[in-house]
Coordinates of C-alpha atoms and ligand atoms in Angstrom, one line a residue:
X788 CA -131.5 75.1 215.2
X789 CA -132.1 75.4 211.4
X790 CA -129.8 75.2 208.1
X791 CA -130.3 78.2 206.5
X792 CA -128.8 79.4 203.0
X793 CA -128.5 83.2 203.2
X794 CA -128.7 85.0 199.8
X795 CA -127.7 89.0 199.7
X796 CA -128.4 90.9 196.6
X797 CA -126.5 93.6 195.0
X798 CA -127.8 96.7 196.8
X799 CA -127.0 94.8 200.5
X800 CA -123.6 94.2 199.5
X801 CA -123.6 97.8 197.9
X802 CA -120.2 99.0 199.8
X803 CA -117.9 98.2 202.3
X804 CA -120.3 99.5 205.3
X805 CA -123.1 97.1 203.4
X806 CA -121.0 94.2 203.9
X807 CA -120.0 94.6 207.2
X808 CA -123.5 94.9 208.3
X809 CA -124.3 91.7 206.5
X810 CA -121.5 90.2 208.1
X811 CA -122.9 91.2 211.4
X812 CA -126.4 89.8 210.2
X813 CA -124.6 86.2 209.9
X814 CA -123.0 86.1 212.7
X815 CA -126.4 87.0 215.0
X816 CA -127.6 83.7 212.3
X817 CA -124.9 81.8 213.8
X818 CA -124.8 82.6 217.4
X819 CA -128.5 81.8 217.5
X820 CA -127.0 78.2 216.5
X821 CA -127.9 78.1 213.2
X822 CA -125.7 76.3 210.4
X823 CA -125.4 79.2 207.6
X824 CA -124.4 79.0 204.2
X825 CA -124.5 82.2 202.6
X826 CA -124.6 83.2 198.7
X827 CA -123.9 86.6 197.4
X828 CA -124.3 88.5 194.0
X829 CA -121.8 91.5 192.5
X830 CA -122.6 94.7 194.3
X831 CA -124.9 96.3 192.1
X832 CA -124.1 97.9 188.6
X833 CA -121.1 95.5 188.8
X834 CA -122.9 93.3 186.6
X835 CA -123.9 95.8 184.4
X836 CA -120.6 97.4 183.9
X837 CA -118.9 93.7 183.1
X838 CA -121.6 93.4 180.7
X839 CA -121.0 96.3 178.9
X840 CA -117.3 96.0 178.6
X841 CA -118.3 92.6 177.1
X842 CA -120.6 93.8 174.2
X843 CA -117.7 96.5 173.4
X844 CA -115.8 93.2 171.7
X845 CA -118.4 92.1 169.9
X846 CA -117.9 91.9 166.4
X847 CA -118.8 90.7 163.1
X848 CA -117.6 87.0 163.6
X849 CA -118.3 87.0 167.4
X850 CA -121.5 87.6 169.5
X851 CA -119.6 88.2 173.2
X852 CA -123.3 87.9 175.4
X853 CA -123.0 83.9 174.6
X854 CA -119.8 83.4 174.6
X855 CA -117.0 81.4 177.0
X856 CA -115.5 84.5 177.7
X857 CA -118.4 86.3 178.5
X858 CA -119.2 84.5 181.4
X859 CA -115.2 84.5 182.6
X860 CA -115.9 88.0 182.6
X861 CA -119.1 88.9 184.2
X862 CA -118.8 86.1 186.7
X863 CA -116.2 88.2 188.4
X864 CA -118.7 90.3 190.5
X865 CA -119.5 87.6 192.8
X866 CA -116.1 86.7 193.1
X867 CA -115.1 90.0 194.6
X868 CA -118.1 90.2 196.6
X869 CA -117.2 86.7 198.2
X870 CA -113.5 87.4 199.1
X871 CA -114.9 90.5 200.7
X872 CA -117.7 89.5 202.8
X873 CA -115.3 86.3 204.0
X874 CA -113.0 88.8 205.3
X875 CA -115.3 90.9 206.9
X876 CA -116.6 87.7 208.8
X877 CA -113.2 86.6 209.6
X878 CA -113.0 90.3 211.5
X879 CA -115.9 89.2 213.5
X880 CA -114.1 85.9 214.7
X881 CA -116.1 83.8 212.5
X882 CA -114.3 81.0 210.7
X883 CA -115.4 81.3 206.8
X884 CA -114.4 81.3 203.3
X885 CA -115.0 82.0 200.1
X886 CA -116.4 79.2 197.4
X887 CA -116.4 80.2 193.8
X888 CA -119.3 78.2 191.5
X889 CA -116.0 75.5 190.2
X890 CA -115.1 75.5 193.9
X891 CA -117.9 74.1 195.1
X892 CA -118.8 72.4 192.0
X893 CA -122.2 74.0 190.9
X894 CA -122.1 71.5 187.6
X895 CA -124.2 73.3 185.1
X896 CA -124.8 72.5 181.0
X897 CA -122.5 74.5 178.4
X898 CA -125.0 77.2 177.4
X899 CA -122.7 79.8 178.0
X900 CA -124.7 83.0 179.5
X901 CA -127.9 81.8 180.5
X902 CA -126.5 78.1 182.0
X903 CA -128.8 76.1 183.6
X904 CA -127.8 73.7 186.6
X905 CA -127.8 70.4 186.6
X906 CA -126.5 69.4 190.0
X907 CA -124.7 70.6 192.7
X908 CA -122.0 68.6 194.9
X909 CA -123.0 69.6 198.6
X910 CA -120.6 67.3 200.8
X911 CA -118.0 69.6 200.9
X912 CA -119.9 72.8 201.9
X913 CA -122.2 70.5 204.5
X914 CA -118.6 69.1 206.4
X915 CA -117.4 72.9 206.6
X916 CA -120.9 73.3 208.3
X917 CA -121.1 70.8 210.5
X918 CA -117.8 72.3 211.9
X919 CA -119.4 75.7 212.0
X920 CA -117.5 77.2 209.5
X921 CA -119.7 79.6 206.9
X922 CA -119.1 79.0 203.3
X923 CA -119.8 82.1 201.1
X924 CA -120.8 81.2 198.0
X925 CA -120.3 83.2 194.6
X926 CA -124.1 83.1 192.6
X927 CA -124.6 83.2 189.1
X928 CA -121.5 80.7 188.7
X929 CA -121.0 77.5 188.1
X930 CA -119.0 75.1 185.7
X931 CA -119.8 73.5 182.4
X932 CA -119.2 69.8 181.8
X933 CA -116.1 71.3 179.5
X934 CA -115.3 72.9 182.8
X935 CA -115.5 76.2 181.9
X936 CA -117.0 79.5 183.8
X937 CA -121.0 79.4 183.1
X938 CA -123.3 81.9 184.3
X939 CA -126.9 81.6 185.0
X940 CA -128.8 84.7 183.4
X941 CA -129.5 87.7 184.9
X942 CA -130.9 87.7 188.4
X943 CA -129.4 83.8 188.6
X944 CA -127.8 84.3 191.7
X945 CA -131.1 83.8 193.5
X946 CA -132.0 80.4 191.5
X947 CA -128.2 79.8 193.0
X948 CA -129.4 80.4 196.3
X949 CA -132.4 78.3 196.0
X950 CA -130.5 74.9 194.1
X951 CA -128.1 75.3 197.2
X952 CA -131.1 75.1 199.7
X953 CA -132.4 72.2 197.4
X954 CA -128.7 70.4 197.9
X955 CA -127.8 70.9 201.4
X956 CA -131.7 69.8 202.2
X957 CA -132.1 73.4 204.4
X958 CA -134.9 74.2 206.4
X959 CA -135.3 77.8 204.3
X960 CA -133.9 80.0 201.8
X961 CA -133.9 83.9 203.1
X962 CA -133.5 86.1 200.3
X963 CA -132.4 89.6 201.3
X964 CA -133.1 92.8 199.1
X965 CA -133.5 95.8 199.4
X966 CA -137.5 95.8 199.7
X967 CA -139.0 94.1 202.6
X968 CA -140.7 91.9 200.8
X969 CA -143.3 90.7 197.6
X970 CA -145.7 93.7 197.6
X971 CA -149.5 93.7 195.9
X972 CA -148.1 96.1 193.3
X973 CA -144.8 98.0 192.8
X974 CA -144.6 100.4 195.6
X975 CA -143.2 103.4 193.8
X976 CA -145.8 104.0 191.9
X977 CA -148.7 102.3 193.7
X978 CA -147.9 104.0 197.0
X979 CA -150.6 102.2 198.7
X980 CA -149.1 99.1 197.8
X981 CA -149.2 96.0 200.9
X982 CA -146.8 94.0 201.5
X983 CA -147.8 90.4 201.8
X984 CA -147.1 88.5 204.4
X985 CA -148.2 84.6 202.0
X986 CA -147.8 84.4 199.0
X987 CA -148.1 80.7 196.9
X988 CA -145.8 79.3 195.0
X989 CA -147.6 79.7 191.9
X990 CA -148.7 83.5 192.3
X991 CA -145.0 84.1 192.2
X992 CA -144.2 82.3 189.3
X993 CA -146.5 84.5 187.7
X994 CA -145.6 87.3 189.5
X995 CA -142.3 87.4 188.4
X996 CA -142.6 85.9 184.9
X997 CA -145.4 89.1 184.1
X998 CA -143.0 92.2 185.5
X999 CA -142.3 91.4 189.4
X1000 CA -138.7 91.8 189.5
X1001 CA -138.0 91.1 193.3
X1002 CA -136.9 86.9 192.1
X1003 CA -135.5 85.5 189.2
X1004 CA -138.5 83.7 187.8
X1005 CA -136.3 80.4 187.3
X1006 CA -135.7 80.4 191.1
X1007 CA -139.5 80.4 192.0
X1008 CA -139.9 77.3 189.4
X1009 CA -137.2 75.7 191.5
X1010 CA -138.4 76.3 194.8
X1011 CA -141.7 75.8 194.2
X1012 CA -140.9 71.9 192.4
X1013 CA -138.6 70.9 195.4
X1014 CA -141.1 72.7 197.8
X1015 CA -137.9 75.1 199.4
X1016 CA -139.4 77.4 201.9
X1017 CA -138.4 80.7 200.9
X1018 CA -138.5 84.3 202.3
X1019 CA -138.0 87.2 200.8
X1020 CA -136.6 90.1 203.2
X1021 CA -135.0 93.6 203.4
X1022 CA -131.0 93.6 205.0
X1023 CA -131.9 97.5 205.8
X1024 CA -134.7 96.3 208.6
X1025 CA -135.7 93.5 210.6
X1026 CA -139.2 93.3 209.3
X1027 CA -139.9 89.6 209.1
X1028 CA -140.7 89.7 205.2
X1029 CA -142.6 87.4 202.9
X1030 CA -143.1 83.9 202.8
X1031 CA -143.3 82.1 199.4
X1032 CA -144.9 79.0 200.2
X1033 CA -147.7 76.5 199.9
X1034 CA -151.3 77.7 198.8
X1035 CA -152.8 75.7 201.8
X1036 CA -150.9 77.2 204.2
X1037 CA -152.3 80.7 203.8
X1038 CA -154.6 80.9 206.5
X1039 CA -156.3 84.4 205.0
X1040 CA -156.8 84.5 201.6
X1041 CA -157.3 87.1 199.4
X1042 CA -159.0 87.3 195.8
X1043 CA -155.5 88.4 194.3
X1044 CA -151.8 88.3 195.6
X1045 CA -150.8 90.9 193.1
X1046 CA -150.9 93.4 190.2
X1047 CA -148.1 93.5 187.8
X1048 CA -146.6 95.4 184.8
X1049 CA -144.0 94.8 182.1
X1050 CA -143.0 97.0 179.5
X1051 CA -140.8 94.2 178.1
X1052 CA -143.2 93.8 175.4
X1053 CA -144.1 95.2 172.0
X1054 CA -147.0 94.2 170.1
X1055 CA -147.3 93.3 166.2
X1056 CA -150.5 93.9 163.9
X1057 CA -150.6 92.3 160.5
X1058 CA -153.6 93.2 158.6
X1059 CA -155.4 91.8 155.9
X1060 CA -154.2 88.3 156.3
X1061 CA -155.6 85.2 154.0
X1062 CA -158.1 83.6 156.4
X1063 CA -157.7 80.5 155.6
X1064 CA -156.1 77.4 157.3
X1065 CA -152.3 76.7 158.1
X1066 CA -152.1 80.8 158.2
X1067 CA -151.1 80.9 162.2
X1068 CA -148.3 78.3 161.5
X1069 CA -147.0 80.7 158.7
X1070 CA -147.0 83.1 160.8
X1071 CA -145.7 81.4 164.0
X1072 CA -143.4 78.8 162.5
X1073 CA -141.1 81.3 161.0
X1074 CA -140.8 83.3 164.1
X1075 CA -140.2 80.2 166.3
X1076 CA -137.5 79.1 164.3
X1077 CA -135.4 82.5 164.9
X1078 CA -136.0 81.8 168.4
X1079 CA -138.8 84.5 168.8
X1080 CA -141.2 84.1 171.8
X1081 CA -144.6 85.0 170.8
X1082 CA -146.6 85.7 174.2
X1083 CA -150.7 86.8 174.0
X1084 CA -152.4 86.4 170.7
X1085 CA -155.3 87.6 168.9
X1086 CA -157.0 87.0 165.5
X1087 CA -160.1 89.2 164.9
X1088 CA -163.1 88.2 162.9
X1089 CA -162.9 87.9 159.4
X1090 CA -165.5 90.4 157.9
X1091 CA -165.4 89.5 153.8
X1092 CA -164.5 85.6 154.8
X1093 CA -161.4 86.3 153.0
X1094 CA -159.0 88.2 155.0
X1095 CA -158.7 88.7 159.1
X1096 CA -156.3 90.7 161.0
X1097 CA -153.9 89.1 163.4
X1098 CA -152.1 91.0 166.4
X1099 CA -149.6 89.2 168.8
X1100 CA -146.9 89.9 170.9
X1101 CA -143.3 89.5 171.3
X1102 CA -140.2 90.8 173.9
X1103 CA -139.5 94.3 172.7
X1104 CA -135.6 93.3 172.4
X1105 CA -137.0 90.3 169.6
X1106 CA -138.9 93.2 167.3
X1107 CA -136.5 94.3 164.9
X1108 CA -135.6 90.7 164.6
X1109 CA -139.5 89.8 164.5
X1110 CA -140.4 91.9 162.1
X1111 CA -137.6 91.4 159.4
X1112 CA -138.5 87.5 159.6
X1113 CA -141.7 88.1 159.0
X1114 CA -141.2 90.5 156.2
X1115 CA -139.3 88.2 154.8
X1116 CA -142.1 85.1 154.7
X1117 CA -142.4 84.5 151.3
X1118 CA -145.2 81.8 152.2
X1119 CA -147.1 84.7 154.0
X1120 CA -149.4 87.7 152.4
X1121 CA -150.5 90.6 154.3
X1122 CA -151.3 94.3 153.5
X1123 CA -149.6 95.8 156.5
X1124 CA -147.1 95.3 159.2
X1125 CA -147.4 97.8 162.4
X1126 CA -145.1 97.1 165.1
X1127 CA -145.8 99.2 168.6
X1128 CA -143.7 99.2 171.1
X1129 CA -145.3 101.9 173.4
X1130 CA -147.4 99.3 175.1
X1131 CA -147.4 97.6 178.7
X1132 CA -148.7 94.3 179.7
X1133 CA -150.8 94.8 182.7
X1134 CA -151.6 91.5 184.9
X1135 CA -153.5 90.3 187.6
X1136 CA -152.9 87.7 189.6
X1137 CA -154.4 85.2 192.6
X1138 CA -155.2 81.8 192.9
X1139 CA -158.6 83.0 194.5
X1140 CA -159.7 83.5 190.9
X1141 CA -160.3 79.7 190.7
X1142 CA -163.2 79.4 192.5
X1143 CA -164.3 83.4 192.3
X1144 CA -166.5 84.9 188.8
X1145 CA -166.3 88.6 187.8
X1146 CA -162.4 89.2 188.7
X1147 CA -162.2 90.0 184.4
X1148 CA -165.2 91.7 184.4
X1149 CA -163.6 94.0 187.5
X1150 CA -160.8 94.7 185.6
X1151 CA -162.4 95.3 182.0
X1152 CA -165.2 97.7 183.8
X1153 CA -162.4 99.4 185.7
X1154 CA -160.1 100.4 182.5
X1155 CA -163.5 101.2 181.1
X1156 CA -163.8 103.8 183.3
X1157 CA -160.7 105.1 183.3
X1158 CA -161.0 105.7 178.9
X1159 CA -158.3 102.8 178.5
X1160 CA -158.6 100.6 175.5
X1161 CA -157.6 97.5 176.1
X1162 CA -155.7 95.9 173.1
X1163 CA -155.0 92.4 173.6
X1164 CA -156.2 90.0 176.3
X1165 CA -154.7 86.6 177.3
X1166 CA -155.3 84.8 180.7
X1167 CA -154.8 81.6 182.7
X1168 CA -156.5 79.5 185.8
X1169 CA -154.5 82.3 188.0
X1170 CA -154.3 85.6 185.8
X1171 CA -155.8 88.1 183.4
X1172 CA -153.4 89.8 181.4
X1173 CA -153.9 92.7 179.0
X1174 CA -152.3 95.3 177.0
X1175 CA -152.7 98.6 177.0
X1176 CA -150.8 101.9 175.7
X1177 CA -148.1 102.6 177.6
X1178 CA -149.0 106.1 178.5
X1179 CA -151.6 104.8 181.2
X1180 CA -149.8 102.6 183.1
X1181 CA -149.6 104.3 186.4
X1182 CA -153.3 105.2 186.3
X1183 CA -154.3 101.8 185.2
X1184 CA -152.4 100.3 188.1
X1185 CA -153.7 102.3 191.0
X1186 CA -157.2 102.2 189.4
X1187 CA -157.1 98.4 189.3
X1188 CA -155.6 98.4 192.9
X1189 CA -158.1 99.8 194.3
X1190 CA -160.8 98.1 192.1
X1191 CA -159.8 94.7 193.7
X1192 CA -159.5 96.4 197.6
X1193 CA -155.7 96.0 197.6
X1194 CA -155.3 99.9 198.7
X1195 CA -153.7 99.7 202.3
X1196 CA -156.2 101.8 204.3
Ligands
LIG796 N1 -125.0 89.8 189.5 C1 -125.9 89.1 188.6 C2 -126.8 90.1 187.9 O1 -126.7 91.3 188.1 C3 -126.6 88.0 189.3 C4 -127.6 88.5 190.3 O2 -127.4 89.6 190.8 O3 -128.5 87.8 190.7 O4 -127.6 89.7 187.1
MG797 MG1 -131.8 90.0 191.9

């Protein structure tokens, strides 16, 4: 017997017929005499739509996507999907109920839209357990100290999942998709992508902060600090998916886990800046206070001694923003500004590149080869990113896949 939280994305709670067959999938959890308690996001494009009807009343004085009411409104998607799926369990003679985030409480902080939470009350869920009822629990909720409707970001329902797992100590968190698990690259356009059976804790924090959409990255960071055994899985098979778990206990090791992309980011060129010191934090400083993430970063070589240009990156939804801040620098003197936003961020990832050389030079000769100019590099212990135009993205991913012997065979 285990206690297992069950967490079911939008696509497995897609429609009526979806939900009844995840209702059946708890129940076989149950018979087998397991203690269940399951979390559910909206069915999918739910979110989306509440989102939308959200940004429609923004105005001047009022910016909706952080707002109170924002949240009272997009939280609604688990709540339908909770109601649901408790019924359909109840038709299977099955004792459950539905537990919105307040319900439960899932205390979070005030930061309306992208909440962050701060602890969870568990004894109520773990007495219904113990009794063999199933709670079903609405993701992405929870409730502010002001006790208002908070919601956790998008994707949050699986860091939901995960800080239950943490609270009612469970032996796993099985989080079911619509993929059967974390794959070496995306499948649809690296078709002879491998799913992996291992993968460590840390390769899927990078994973998903570089592109990997399969877990919200805040979930991994979670799971990985409180050491949460967690799987990821389809609900359309009964493969056994992927285990997220600790680097030691992958028996057969490979030099990566995975290759990723994001097109999330655009890239800024500022040419002909004074080299001289203090210059980066004129740049920088200005950005970070309007709340600008600057990601990879490179200054070239200054040629007269006088001037250098300096090329960096930033989320493509933070460029306008970016680059009217930094046009308006007065401290700051530059010939030209070039934003690009028809770039992609190309990573690789493994925590066999610790104790293995060459894994850049692999991927440097391999683009080589291919005619793609790399633009901007940045790596860490566990990854080599770089940038490249966005055009080449496909071929620089199968390339590199089967560069690094990734290709199934
Ligand atoms: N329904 C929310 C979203 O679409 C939360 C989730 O699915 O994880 O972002
Ligand atoms: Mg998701």
């Amino acid at each position: 017997m285990a206690r297992i939280v069950m967490k079911f994305g939008g696509t497995s709670v897609g429609d009526s017929d979806r939900i009844k067959k995840v209702a059946h999938r708890i129940k076989t959890a149950v018979e087998t005499g397991n203690e269940i308690a399951v979390v559910v996001s909206a069915m999918a494009g739910v979110t989306n739509q509440l989102v939308t009807h959200c940004h429609q009343m923004t105005c001047d004085q009022i910016w909706a996507g952080s707002s109170r009411e924002y949240d009272v409104v997009v939280a609604t998607g688990e709540q339908v999907i909770t109601g649901l799926l408790a019924l359909a369990l109840q038709c299977l003679g099955l004792s459950a109920r539905s537990w919105q985030g307040w319900q439960v409480p899932i205390c979070t902080d005030g930061i309306h839209g992208s909440a962050r939470i701060e602890s969870i009350q568990s004894y109520k869920l773990l007495n219904e357990m113990t009794l063999g009822n199933v709670p079903v629990v609405a993701g992405f909720q929870g409730i502010s100290p002001k006790e208002s409707v908070t919601t956790l970001g998008r994707g949050g329902s699986d860091t939901s999942a995960v800080a239950l797992a943490v609270a009612l100590q469970a032996d796993r968190c099985d989080i079911y998709t619509d993929v059967e698990g974390v794959y070496t690259a995306d499948p649809r356009i690296v078709t002879k992508a491998r799913k992996l059976d291992r993968i460590a804790y840390e390769e899927m924090l990078e994973m998903t902060s570089l592109g990997a959409k399969v877990l919200q990255t805040r979930s991994v960071e979670m799971a990985m600090k409180h050491r949460v055994v967690l799987r990821v899985l389809s609900s359309f098979t009964d493969a056994p998916g992927t285990f997220v778990c600790d680097e030691d206990e992958i028996v057969e090791r490979h030099l990566l886990s995975g290759i990723t992309y994001s097109r999330d980011d655009a890239k800024i060129t500022l040419t002909k800046v004074a080299d001289q010191p203090g210059i980066a934090a004129a740049v920088f400083g200005p950005l970070a206070d309007a709340n600008v993430n600057v990601d990879m970063i490179v200054q070239n070589i200054s040629e007269d001694g006088k001037t250098t240009d300096l090329t960096f990156t930033v989320a493509k939804a933070d460029l306008k923003r970016a680059v009217a801040v930094l046009q308006r620098g007065s401290a700051l003197s530059f010939d030209r500004l070039i934003p690009d936003s028809d770039v992609v961020k190309i990573s690789v990832i493994g925590v066999g590149m610790r104790s293995h050389a060459g894994v850049a030079q692999t991927m440097f000769r391999t683009l080589a080869e291919r005619g793609i100019n790399i633009q901007v590099i940045s790596t860490s212990e566990i990854k080599i990113s770089v940038l490249i135009s966005e055009e080449y993205t496909e071929l620089a991913l199968r390339a590199l896949h089967s560069a690094y012997g990734l290709d199934l065979s």
